[in-house]
Tab-separated table of C-alpha atoms and ligand atoms in Angstrom:
chain	number	residue	atom	x	y	z
A	23	MET	CA	18.630	-6.728	25.302
A	24	SER	CA	15.588	-4.443	25.036
A	25	TYR	CA	12.065	-5.901	24.873
A	26	THR	CA	11.579	-4.897	21.220
A	27	MET	CA	14.904	-6.495	20.161
A	28	LYS	CA	14.103	-9.673	22.105
A	29	VAL	CA	10.757	-10.023	20.321
A	30	LEU	CA	12.357	-9.212	16.971
A	31	GLU	CA	15.004	-11.911	17.369
A	32	LEU	CA	12.448	-14.473	18.504
A	33	ALA	CA	10.067	-13.640	15.638
A	34	LYS	CA	12.906	-14.000	13.113
A	35	GLN	CA	13.778	-17.417	14.529
A	36	ASN	CA	10.132	-18.514	14.485
A	37	ASN	CA	9.642	-17.371	10.888
A	38	PRO	CA	12.801	-18.408	9.002
A	39	SER	CA	13.110	-17.728	5.249
A	40	GLU	CA	10.748	-14.744	5.378
A	41	PRO	CA	13.087	-11.847	4.489
A	42	GLU	CA	10.412	-9.266	3.675
A	43	PHE	CA	8.574	-9.969	6.938
A	44	HIS	CA	11.874	-9.672	8.840
A	45	GLN	CA	12.538	-6.351	7.107
A	46	ALA	CA	9.129	-4.946	8.048
A	47	MET	CA	9.500	-6.010	11.696
A	48	THR	CA	13.054	-4.600	11.810
A	49	GLU	CA	11.782	-1.265	10.512
A	50	ILE	CA	8.944	-1.062	13.020
A	51	LEU	CA	9.718	-2.768	16.336
A	52	PRO	CA	12.888	-0.903	17.464
A	53	THR	CA	11.206	2.483	16.874
A	54	LEU	CA	8.566	1.578	19.483
A	55	GLN	CA	11.076	1.178	22.339
A	56	PRO	CA	10.977	4.779	23.697
A	57	PHE	CA	7.172	4.562	23.902
A	58	ILE	CA	7.191	1.062	25.406
A	59	ASP	CA	9.727	2.197	28.034
A	60	GLU	CA	6.964	4.376	29.472
A	61	HIS	CA	4.403	1.549	29.373
A	62	PRO	CA	5.646	-1.619	31.083
A	63	GLU	CA	2.130	-3.081	30.820
A	64	TYR	CA	2.721	-3.870	27.140
A	65	GLU	CA	5.648	-6.135	27.948
A	66	LYS	CA	3.867	-7.688	30.924
A	67	GLU	CA	0.872	-8.555	28.733
A	68	LYS	CA	3.131	-9.772	25.876
A	69	ILE	CA	1.565	-7.364	23.377
A	70	LEU	CA	4.482	-7.496	20.907
A	71	GLU	CA	4.755	-11.299	21.010
A	72	ARG	CA	1.054	-11.400	20.098
A	73	LEU	CA	1.307	-8.620	17.510
A	74	VAL	CA	3.960	-10.378	15.391
A	75	GLU	CA	1.950	-13.612	15.261
A	76	PRO	CA	-0.945	-13.444	12.761
A	77	GLU	CA	-4.324	-14.449	14.161
A	78	ARG	CA	-4.804	-16.748	11.161
A	79	GLN	CA	-2.887	-17.620	7.947
A	80	ILE	CA	-4.683	-19.324	5.085
A	81	ILE	CA	-2.808	-20.885	2.129
A	82	PHE	CA	-4.784	-22.550	-0.628
A	83	ARG	CA	-4.632	-24.109	-4.092
A	84	VAL	CA	-6.083	-22.113	-6.992
A	85	PRO	CA	-6.651	-24.303	-10.067
A	86	TRP	CA	-7.963	-22.608	-13.242
A	87	VAL	CA	-8.213	-23.299	-16.975
A	88	ASP	CA	-6.227	-21.244	-19.530
A	89	ASP	CA	-7.259	-20.382	-23.112
A	90	ASN	CA	-5.645	-23.582	-24.432
A	91	GLY	CA	-7.832	-25.698	-22.176
A	92	GLU	CA	-4.862	-26.516	-19.897
A	93	ILE	CA	-5.228	-26.587	-16.123
A	94	GLN	CA	-2.931	-24.145	-14.319
A	95	VAL	CA	-2.265	-24.140	-10.585
A	96	ASN	CA	-1.400	-21.125	-8.454
A	97	ARG	CA	-1.123	-20.557	-4.730
A	98	GLY	CA	-3.494	-18.256	-2.813
A	99	PHE	CA	-2.885	-16.546	0.537
A	100	ARG	CA	-4.862	-14.592	3.113
A	101	VAL	CA	-3.184	-13.512	6.322
A	102	GLN	CA	-5.659	-12.227	8.919
A	103	PHE	CA	-3.153	-10.438	11.089
A	104	ASN	CA	-4.944	-8.457	13.752
A	105	SER	CA	-8.605	-7.697	14.508
A	106	ALA	CA	-8.186	-5.715	17.757
A	107	ILE	CA	-9.748	-2.518	16.381
A	108	GLY	CA	-11.989	-3.863	13.601
A	109	PRO	CA	-12.490	-6.556	10.957
A	110	TYR	CA	-9.449	-7.520	8.871
A	111	LYS	CA	-8.911	-5.078	6.011
A	112	GLY	CA	-6.168	-5.017	3.396
A	113	GLY	CA	-5.583	-5.616	-0.282
A	114	LEU	CA	-5.022	-8.631	-2.501
A	115	ARG	CA	-1.850	-8.696	-4.619
A	116	PHE	CA	-1.552	-10.793	-7.791
A	117	HIS	CA	2.100	-10.873	-8.857
A	118	PRO	CA	4.626	-13.690	-9.506
A	119	SER	CA	6.792	-12.402	-6.616
A	120	VAL	CA	4.069	-13.095	-4.019
A	121	THR	CA	5.099	-15.433	-1.187
A	122	LEU	CA	3.918	-15.898	2.378
A	123	SER	CA	6.750	-13.578	3.469
A	124	VAL	CA	5.566	-10.765	1.161
A	125	ILE	CA	1.969	-11.120	2.356
A	126	LYS	CA	3.077	-11.115	6.006
A	127	PHE	CA	5.171	-7.968	5.594
A	128	LEU	CA	2.232	-6.241	3.936
A	129	GLY	CA	-0.243	-7.519	6.556
A	130	PHE	CA	1.986	-6.448	9.445
A	131	GLU	CA	2.351	-2.918	8.031
A	132	GLN	CA	-1.379	-2.820	7.393
A	133	ILE	CA	-2.173	-3.120	11.137
A	134	PHE	CA	-0.383	0.171	11.859
A	135	LYS	CA	-1.610	1.904	8.700
A	136	ASN	CA	-5.253	1.086	9.348
A	137	SER	CA	-4.949	2.270	12.920
A	138	LEU	CA	-3.447	5.578	11.743
A	139	THR	CA	-6.515	6.332	9.606
A	140	GLY	CA	-8.535	6.642	12.832
A	141	LEU	CA	-11.152	4.273	11.369
A	142	PRO	CA	-12.249	0.945	12.920
A	143	ILE	CA	-10.353	-1.518	10.702
A	144	GLY	CA	-7.974	-4.334	11.608
A	145	GLY	CA	-5.033	-5.547	9.499
A	146	GLY	CA	-4.901	-8.266	6.852
A	147	LYS	CA	-3.465	-8.910	3.400
A	148	GLY	CA	-3.683	-11.583	0.730
A	149	GLY	CA	-2.945	-12.476	-2.843
A	150	SER	CA	-1.459	-14.995	-5.190
A	151	ASP	CA	1.609	-15.694	-7.324
A	152	PHE	CA	-0.711	-15.504	-10.367
A	153	ASP	CA	0.457	-12.968	-12.984
A	154	PRO	CA	-2.453	-11.169	-14.721
A	155	LYS	CA	-0.006	-9.557	-17.182
A	156	GLY	CA	-0.475	-10.944	-20.695
A	157	LYS	CA	-3.543	-13.028	-19.721
A	158	SER	CA	-6.845	-12.686	-21.554
A	159	ASP	CA	-9.910	-11.338	-19.721
A	160	ARG	CA	-11.357	-14.851	-19.759
A	161	GLU	CA	-8.244	-16.289	-18.119
A	162	VAL	CA	-8.250	-13.576	-15.449
A	163	MET	CA	-11.933	-14.308	-14.789
A	164	SER	CA	-11.281	-18.041	-14.521
A	165	PHE	CA	-8.504	-17.405	-12.004
A	166	CYS	CA	-10.489	-14.852	-9.956
A	167	GLN	CA	-13.512	-17.146	-9.721
A	168	SER	CA	-11.399	-20.065	-8.532
A	169	PHE	CA	-9.554	-17.823	-6.052
A	170	MET	CA	-12.874	-16.638	-4.595
A	171	ASN	CA	-14.282	-20.192	-4.413
A	172	GLU	CA	-11.888	-20.772	-1.529
A	173	LEU	CA	-11.396	-17.265	-0.135
A	174	CYS	CA	-15.144	-16.668	0.357
A	175	LYS	CA	-15.145	-19.079	3.300
A	176	TYR	CA	-13.139	-16.579	5.324
A	177	LEU	CA	-14.762	-13.267	4.307
A	178	GLY	CA	-17.650	-11.256	5.718
A	179	VAL	CA	-18.626	-7.609	6.174
A	180	ASN	CA	-17.839	-7.905	9.882
A	181	GLU	CA	-14.995	-10.354	9.442
A	182	ASP	CA	-12.633	-9.694	6.534
A	183	ILE	CA	-13.026	-7.233	3.640
A	184	PRO	CA	-10.227	-7.369	1.019
A	185	ALA	CA	-9.459	-4.718	-1.623
A	186	GLY	CA	-7.021	-4.310	-4.548
A	187	ASP	CA	-3.242	-3.985	-4.646
A	188	ILE	CA	-0.613	-4.707	-7.335
A	189	GLY	CA	-2.275	-6.604	-10.189
A	190	VAL	CA	-5.757	-6.280	-8.689
A	191	GLY	CA	-7.818	-3.400	-10.060
A	192	GLY	CA	-11.459	-2.852	-10.978
A	193	ARG	CA	-11.575	-5.799	-13.408
A	194	GLU	CA	-10.339	-8.343	-10.861
A	195	ILE	CA	-12.484	-6.957	-8.011
A	196	GLY	CA	-15.542	-7.204	-10.307
A	197	PHE	CA	-14.885	-10.853	-11.176
A	198	MET	CA	-14.280	-11.750	-7.523
A	199	TYR	CA	-17.333	-9.861	-6.288
A	200	GLY	CA	-19.547	-11.579	-8.883
A	201	GLN	CA	-18.312	-14.973	-7.749
A	202	TYR	CA	-18.762	-14.141	-4.041
A	203	LYS	CA	-22.353	-13.098	-4.738
A	204	ARG	CA	-23.006	-16.225	-6.768
A	205	ILE	CA	-21.692	-18.545	-4.031
A	206	THR	CA	-23.230	-16.867	-1.001
A	207	GLY	CA	-26.316	-15.197	-2.466
A	208	GLN	CA	-25.381	-12.094	-0.479
A	209	TYR	CA	-25.190	-8.584	-1.933
A	210	GLU	CA	-22.921	-7.027	0.653
A	211	GLY	CA	-19.831	-4.854	0.749
A	212	VAL	CA	-17.383	-7.691	1.268
A	213	LEU	CA	-14.801	-6.245	-1.131
A	214	THR	CA	-13.860	-2.598	-1.607
A	215	GLY	CA	-12.708	-0.933	-4.812
A	216	LYS	CA	-15.958	-2.070	-6.449
A	217	GLY	CA	-17.286	-0.463	-9.632
A	218	LEU	CA	-19.513	2.597	-9.151
A	219	THR	CA	-22.555	0.785	-10.570
A	220	TYR	CA	-22.482	-1.914	-7.889
A	221	GLY	CA	-21.513	-0.348	-4.577
A	222	GLY	CA	-18.152	1.314	-5.183
A	223	SER	CA	-17.241	4.688	-3.715
A	224	LEU	CA	-16.279	7.785	-5.654
A	225	VAL	CA	-12.579	8.660	-5.103
A	226	ARG	CA	-11.596	5.051	-4.206
A	227	THR	CA	-9.675	4.701	-7.498
A	228	GLU	CA	-7.841	7.973	-6.925
A	229	ALA	CA	-7.534	7.667	-3.127
A	230	THR	CA	-4.037	6.268	-2.578
A	231	GLY	CA	-2.361	8.583	-5.099
A	232	TYR	CA	-4.333	11.682	-4.056
A	233	GLY	CA	-3.793	10.857	-0.376
A	234	LEU	CA	-0.053	10.555	-0.952
A	235	VAL	CA	0.054	14.042	-2.426
A	236	TYR	CA	-2.066	15.409	0.456
A	237	MET	CA	0.516	13.939	2.852
A	238	ALA	CA	3.402	15.525	0.915
A	239	GLU	CA	1.428	18.794	0.934
A	240	SER	CA	1.346	18.721	4.762
A	241	MET	CA	5.078	17.978	4.881
A	242	LEU	CA	5.876	20.875	2.545
A	243	ARG	CA	3.548	23.184	4.470
A	244	SER	CA	5.441	22.472	7.707
A	245	LYS	CA	8.425	24.170	6.027
A	246	GLY	CA	6.350	26.991	4.545
A	247	GLU	CA	6.518	25.388	1.078
A	248	SER	CA	4.019	24.055	-1.482
A	249	PHE	CA	3.897	21.917	-4.640
A	250	ILE	CA	3.784	24.955	-6.929
A	251	GLY	CA	6.591	24.818	-9.493
A	252	LYS	CA	8.258	21.758	-7.916
A	253	LYS	CA	9.723	18.938	-10.026
A	254	VAL	CA	8.326	15.553	-9.035
A	255	VAL	CA	9.838	12.163	-9.849
A	256	ILE	CA	7.380	9.258	-9.665
A	257	SER	CA	8.143	5.564	-10.113
A	258	GLY	CA	5.506	3.096	-11.294
A	259	SER	CA	2.591	3.782	-13.631
A	260	GLY	CA	-0.185	1.826	-11.955
A	261	ASN	CA	-3.112	2.907	-9.829
A	262	VAL	CA	-1.117	4.754	-7.155
A	263	ALA	CA	1.403	6.384	-9.512
A	264	ILE	CA	-1.166	7.681	-12.022
A	265	PHE	CA	-3.362	9.427	-9.469
A	266	ALA	CA	-0.404	10.804	-7.501
A	267	ALA	CA	0.784	12.312	-10.789
A	268	GLU	CA	-2.693	13.699	-11.480
A	269	LYS	CA	-3.032	15.417	-8.075
A	270	ALA	CA	0.538	16.772	-8.087
A	271	THR	CA	-0.128	18.259	-11.540
A	272	GLN	CA	-3.404	19.791	-10.272
A	273	PHE	CA	-1.316	21.373	-7.497
A	274	ASP	CA	0.843	23.053	-10.194
A	275	ALA	CA	3.868	20.813	-9.778
A	276	LYS	CA	5.620	19.290	-12.801
A	277	VAL	CA	5.740	15.478	-12.793
A	278	ILE	CA	8.679	14.498	-14.996
A	279	THR	CA	8.996	10.700	-14.787
A	280	MET	CA	6.947	7.495	-14.623
A	281	SER	CA	8.113	3.891	-14.930
A	282	ASP	CA	7.176	0.233	-15.124
A	283	SER	CA	9.189	-2.929	-14.609
A	284	ASN	CA	10.852	-2.500	-18.048
A	285	GLY	CA	12.092	1.100	-17.802
A	286	TYR	CA	11.196	4.752	-17.225
A	287	VAL	CA	10.212	7.808	-19.232
A	288	HIS	CA	11.492	11.325	-18.600
A	289	ASP	CA	9.371	14.153	-19.969
A	290	PRO	CA	10.942	17.491	-18.975
A	291	GLU	CA	7.802	19.345	-20.113
A	292	GLY	CA	5.624	17.453	-17.634
A	293	ILE	CA	4.045	14.009	-17.967
A	294	ASP	CA	0.848	13.901	-20.038
A	295	ILE	CA	-1.387	12.009	-17.592
A	296	ASP	CA	-4.106	11.290	-20.165
A	297	ALA	CA	-1.524	9.561	-22.350
A	298	VAL	CA	-0.393	7.379	-19.423
A	299	LYS	CA	-4.029	6.537	-18.606
A	300	GLN	CA	-4.645	5.495	-22.204
A	301	ILE	CA	-1.557	3.266	-22.211
A	302	LYS	CA	-1.932	1.723	-18.755
A	303	LEU	CA	-5.641	1.779	-17.938
A	304	GLY	CA	-6.903	1.536	-21.513
A	305	ARG	CA	-4.759	-0.811	-23.550
A	306	ARG	CA	-2.719	-2.310	-20.643
A	307	GLY	CA	0.485	-1.424	-22.517
A	308	ARG	CA	4.078	-0.592	-21.537
A	309	ILE	CA	5.368	2.826	-20.423
A	310	LYS	CA	7.736	3.090	-23.396
A	311	GLU	CA	4.628	3.546	-25.587
A	312	TYR	CA	4.490	7.062	-24.035
A	313	LEU	CA	6.893	8.170	-26.783
A	314	GLU	CA	4.122	7.596	-29.350
A	315	PHE	CA	2.195	10.417	-27.621
A	316	ARG	CA	5.156	12.649	-26.677
A	317	PRO	CA	8.072	12.004	-29.076
A	318	HIS	CA	10.286	14.600	-27.343
A	319	ALA	CA	10.313	12.523	-24.105
A	320	LYS	CA	13.153	10.073	-23.408
A	321	TYR	CA	12.843	6.396	-22.530
A	322	PHE	CA	15.479	4.623	-20.414
A	323	GLU	CA	15.523	0.847	-20.210
A	324	LYS	CA	18.413	0.807	-17.762
A	325	GLY	CA	19.342	3.081	-14.889
A	326	LEU	CA	17.508	4.506	-11.952
A	327	VAL	CA	14.520	6.799	-12.173
A	328	TRP	CA	15.999	8.442	-9.026
A	329	SER	CA	18.909	9.797	-11.103
A	330	THR	CA	16.527	12.443	-12.517
A	331	PRO	CA	17.048	15.692	-10.568
A	332	CYS	CA	13.894	16.630	-8.624
A	333	ASP	CA	12.500	18.398	-5.542
A	334	ILE	CA	10.063	15.656	-4.557
A	335	ALA	CA	10.319	11.873	-5.048
A	336	LEU	CA	7.283	9.596	-4.805
A	337	PRO	CA	8.106	5.871	-5.082
A	338	CYS	CA	4.848	4.226	-6.224
A	339	ALA	CA	5.806	0.824	-7.713
A	340	THR	CA	6.853	-1.878	-5.256
A	341	GLN	CA	8.988	-2.874	-2.240
A	342	ASN	CA	12.754	-2.237	-2.161
A	343	GLU	CA	12.783	-0.003	-5.233
A	344	LEU	CA	14.712	2.841	-3.550
A	345	LEU	CA	18.033	1.628	-2.182
A	346	VAL	CA	21.237	3.365	-1.071
A	347	ASP	CA	22.355	4.204	-4.644
A	348	GLY	CA	18.987	5.871	-5.334
A	349	ALA	CA	19.036	7.758	-2.026
A	350	GLU	CA	22.534	9.076	-2.759
A	351	LEU	CA	21.381	10.425	-6.124
A	352	LEU	CA	18.308	12.105	-4.629
A	353	ILE	CA	20.396	13.774	-1.903
A	354	LYS	CA	23.073	14.879	-4.373
A	355	ASN	CA	20.449	16.463	-6.630
A	356	GLY	CA	18.790	18.409	-3.794
A	357	CYS	CA	15.536	16.480	-3.306
A	358	VAL	CA	13.662	17.821	-0.246
A	359	VAL	CA	10.727	15.398	0.205
A	360	VAL	CA	10.389	11.632	-0.216
A	361	ALA	CA	6.921	10.213	0.463
A	362	GLU	CA	6.277	6.504	-0.072
A	363	GLY	CA	3.272	5.588	-2.223
A	364	SER	CA	4.258	1.941	-2.425
A	365	ASN	CA	4.714	-0.297	0.604
A	366	MET	CA	8.288	-0.509	1.948
A	367	PRO	CA	9.923	0.858	-1.248
A	368	THR	CA	12.879	2.304	0.674
A	369	SER	CA	15.396	0.042	2.400
A	370	LEU	CA	16.231	0.770	6.021
A	371	GLU	CA	19.736	1.982	5.115
A	372	ALA	CA	18.411	4.301	2.412
A	373	THR	CA	15.765	5.646	4.815
A	374	HIS	CA	18.399	6.475	7.433
A	375	MET	CA	20.570	8.122	4.800
A	376	LEU	CA	17.724	10.357	3.624
A	377	GLN	CA	16.699	11.264	7.178
A	378	GLU	CA	20.269	12.078	8.203
A	379	SER	CA	20.672	14.325	5.152
A	380	GLY	CA	17.636	16.350	6.199
A	381	VAL	CA	15.295	15.075	3.479
A	382	MET	CA	11.706	15.028	4.820
A	383	PHE	CA	10.622	11.401	4.665
A	384	ALA	CA	7.126	9.864	5.080
A	385	PRO	CA	6.780	6.081	5.339
A	386	GLY	CA	4.187	4.207	3.282
A	387	LYS	CA	2.065	3.235	6.240
A	388	ALA	CA	1.275	6.919	6.755
A	389	ALA	CA	1.625	8.304	3.230
A	390	ASN	CA	-0.331	5.649	1.316
A	391	ALA	CA	-3.091	5.145	3.905
A	392	GLY	CA	-5.550	7.125	1.775
A	393	GLY	CA	-6.518	3.994	-0.160
A	394	VAL	CA	-7.581	1.988	2.827
A	395	ALA	CA	-9.182	5.054	4.401
A	396	VAL	CA	-11.507	5.501	1.435
A	397	SER	CA	-12.098	1.730	1.433
A	398	ALA	CA	-13.418	2.151	4.975
A	399	LEU	CA	-15.583	5.026	3.735
A	400	GLU	CA	-16.866	2.679	0.992
A	401	MET	CA	-17.798	0.179	3.735
A	402	ALA	CA	-19.640	2.926	5.641
A	403	GLN	CA	-21.611	3.897	2.518
A	404	ASN	CA	-22.445	0.239	1.765
A	405	SER	CA	-23.705	-0.374	5.330
A	406	SER	CA	-25.921	2.685	5.294
A	407	ARG	CA	-26.970	2.148	1.636
A	408	ILE	CA	-26.107	5.672	0.535
A	409	SER	CA	-23.492	7.254	-1.741
A	410	TRP	CA	-21.521	10.385	-1.010
A	411	SER	CA	-20.444	12.884	-3.682
A	412	PHE	CA	-16.887	13.044	-5.052
A	413	GLU	CA	-16.267	16.281	-3.181
A	414	GLU	CA	-17.543	14.870	0.106
A	415	VAL	CA	-15.268	11.817	-0.045
A	416	ASP	CA	-12.279	13.833	-1.277
A	417	ASN	CA	-12.679	16.306	1.614
A	418	LYS	CA	-12.814	13.453	4.123
A	419	LEU	CA	-9.696	11.931	2.532
A	420	ARG	CA	-7.771	15.196	2.726
A	421	SER	CA	-8.690	15.673	6.346
A	422	ILE	CA	-7.727	12.069	7.221
A	423	MET	CA	-4.317	12.555	5.581
A	424	ARG	CA	-3.775	15.808	7.506
A	425	ASN	CA	-4.667	14.035	10.746
A	426	ILE	CA	-2.216	11.227	9.955
A	427	TYR	CA	0.527	13.791	9.373
A	428	THR	CA	-0.306	15.605	12.613
A	429	SER	CA	-0.558	12.480	14.777
A	430	SER	CA	2.679	11.038	13.351
A	431	SER	CA	4.677	14.225	13.769
A	432	SER	CA	3.294	14.848	17.294
A	433	ALA	CA	4.122	11.292	18.405
A	434	ALA	CA	7.681	11.731	17.073
A	435	GLU	CA	8.059	15.001	18.955
A	436	ASP	CA	6.585	13.562	22.189
A	437	TYR	CA	9.243	10.840	22.223
A	438	GLY	CA	12.219	13.058	21.401
A	439	MET	CA	12.429	12.305	17.681
A	440	LYS	CA	11.122	15.549	16.173
A	441	GLY	CA	10.643	15.304	12.403
A	442	ASN	CA	11.021	11.509	12.337
A	443	LEU	CA	7.722	10.507	10.713
A	444	VAL	CA	8.820	6.860	10.544
A	445	ALA	CA	9.011	6.500	14.321
A	446	GLY	CA	6.018	8.809	14.835
A	447	ALA	CA	3.734	6.824	12.515
A	448	ASN	CA	4.789	3.545	14.122
A	449	ILE	CA	4.117	4.799	17.647
A	450	ALA	CA	0.806	6.508	16.797
A	451	GLY	CA	-0.426	3.417	14.914
A	452	PHE	CA	0.751	1.013	17.606
A	453	LYS	CA	-0.794	2.793	20.581
A	454	LYS	CA	-4.425	2.343	19.554
A	455	VAL	CA	-4.017	-1.325	18.622
A	456	ALA	CA	-1.979	-2.164	21.736
A	457	ASP	CA	-4.483	-0.488	24.050
A	458	ALA	CA	-7.377	-2.343	22.411
A	459	MET	CA	-5.477	-5.615	22.851
A	460	LEU	CA	-4.875	-4.842	26.535
A	461	LEU	CA	-8.555	-4.137	27.106
A	462	GLN	CA	-9.679	-7.289	25.294
A	463	GLY	CA	-7.534	-9.627	27.409
A	464	ALA	CA	-5.372	-12.513	26.241
A	465	VAL	CA	-7.160	-13.318	22.986
B	145	NDP	P1	-0.495	-1.560	-9.935
B	145	NDP	O1	-0.469	-2.997	-10.227
B	145	NDP	O2	-1.622	-0.735	-10.395
B	145	NDP	O3	0.850	-0.866	-10.442
B	145	NDP	C1	2.106	-1.294	-10.019
B	145	NDP	C2	3.154	-0.497	-10.760
B	145	NDP	O4	4.431	-0.820	-10.201
B	145	NDP	C3	3.232	-0.838	-12.228
B	145	NDP	O5	3.695	0.263	-12.942
B	145	NDP	C4	4.264	-1.965	-12.237
B	145	NDP	O6	4.924	-2.148	-13.465
B	145	NDP	C5	5.227	-1.489	-11.198
B	145	NDP	N1	5.891	-2.634	-10.574
B	145	NDP	C6	5.316	-3.657	-9.897
B	145	NDP	N2	6.221	-4.543	-9.505
B	145	NDP	C7	7.402	-4.070	-9.949
B	145	NDP	C8	8.733	-4.519	-9.859
B	145	NDP	N3	9.033	-5.673	-9.230
B	145	NDP	N4	9.714	-3.759	-10.407
B	145	NDP	C9	9.407	-2.599	-11.040
B	145	NDP	N5	8.161	-2.118	-11.166
B	145	NDP	C10	7.186	-2.835	-10.633
B	145	NDP	O7	-0.347	-1.467	-8.323
B	145	NDP	P2	-0.706	-0.261	-7.362
B	145	NDP	O8	-0.431	1.026	-8.030
B	145	NDP	O9	-2.045	-0.529	-6.799
B	145	NDP	O10	0.330	-0.502	-6.165
B	145	NDP	C11	1.640	0.068	-6.175
B	145	NDP	C12	2.194	0.063	-4.759
B	145	NDP	O11	1.335	0.824	-3.898
B	145	NDP	C13	2.316	-1.322	-4.099
B	145	NDP	O12	3.440	-1.331	-3.243
B	145	NDP	C14	1.060	-1.404	-3.263
B	145	NDP	O13	1.196	-2.300	-2.174
B	145	NDP	C15	0.938	0.035	-2.775
B	145	NDP	N6	-0.385	0.427	-2.343
B	145	NDP	C16	-1.461	0.353	-3.182
B	145	NDP	C17	-2.694	0.757	-2.755
B	145	NDP	C18	-3.876	0.801	-3.666
B	145	NDP	O14	-4.900	1.368	-3.245
B	145	NDP	N7	-3.821	0.298	-4.874
B	145	NDP	C19	-2.919	1.191	-1.356
B	145	NDP	C20	-1.704	1.305	-0.583
B	145	NDP	C21	-0.503	0.904	-1.070
B	145	NDP	P3	4.593	-3.428	-14.390
B	145	NDP	O15	3.271	-3.130	-15.006
B	145	NDP	O16	5.712	-3.513	-15.349
B	145	NDP	O17	4.543	-4.615	-13.444
């Protein structure tokens, strides 16, 4: 059995009942084998055995008081996965589906993603099974303050710097930052995604969605194509989806769908982004309310958003949202590019199917790295106590995304897998972390 398969089997045994973590390791480890074959030192120094074991996992109780005066209890997590190339960095997710397995899959992916940005940030992830949906602002504040009461013990500008993810946007980051400051008395950039009036960076809100479109732009360019006139199907209608839709529209593509966990809208004339912003960012409503703004659009409560014929598909909601049935529909309808905005949206089988059919495919760890990249730029601005202009940050983001595309496609080509951005991103991300681990000894 190869080294990567041996480590994979062992890690599965050591972490039973963690299906999402197993899935992430299964997607990454085997693709590293051709690279590891040329570097026996990684096996000798047990780099993979160390890589799959988080440096630290913290699980804690989060008690808070709801609007009826009742005490509620949720569970909080922070997995500090790997600090070989910098302090732990990765988002916090608040969603009822959050488990240790989900946080570990996200944290494991984050190690490779952060490395790919070329910036000095290690991998971590956290969150809670708390559901902000339907809660009042006061309830969300009560939860966030309690969550930070415990989490603050493990954070620091040179130690661990969380950001947002599903269910954690500007409101939640603000409440958590306020509580951190109150407890520690420190005004420091210990969270990213902060508001612009208290240390946030321009473009951070837009970064993941814009970065995703910059990645797809590089993929299209490699085939002499562009976004102009292309039909784009997007799932989700949160932070990543909205700004991916905005940038694709600015690039003269037509975005025709957006969704949430209840259903999807299809607007053949092109999604009205301002309407979606009003619904989702303004009143925190449901995507079906889009029909109030654009009555000609259609709303589907059942069925797959991927059944809508398109040239480009951008999954931007959550994990395992694009399975074999969705991949078959995309292939049948002539889709040419799939780039993942969400983390691990495409199952392994569906990924293989798309790749084998010649669809250009970019994995989330490369395609959605723009968010964490601009988070690192926010950290740089906080440390030097300056703010860069929108244009300056956006230009840096675009160049980081181009570099990620180039390093991923070159690594794939170097190891005989031309065009396979999944393997290329894994190898390019792994190399830097593994070499740093070798140089730092058995820590
Ligand atoms: P948001 O909470 O802003 O939006 C999430 C969107 O996905 C909502 O439309 C939500 O619908 C939908 N969604 C969530 N869970 C499900 C589900 N189980 N089934 C169907 N739809 C669902 O999150 P983000 O936009 O920030 O994150 C989206 C994805 O992008 C995640 O995978 C995240 O890890 C990834 N990502 C985010 C980054 C960021 O900077 N924010 C950075 C890199 C990756 P509903 O409102 O109905 O729940």
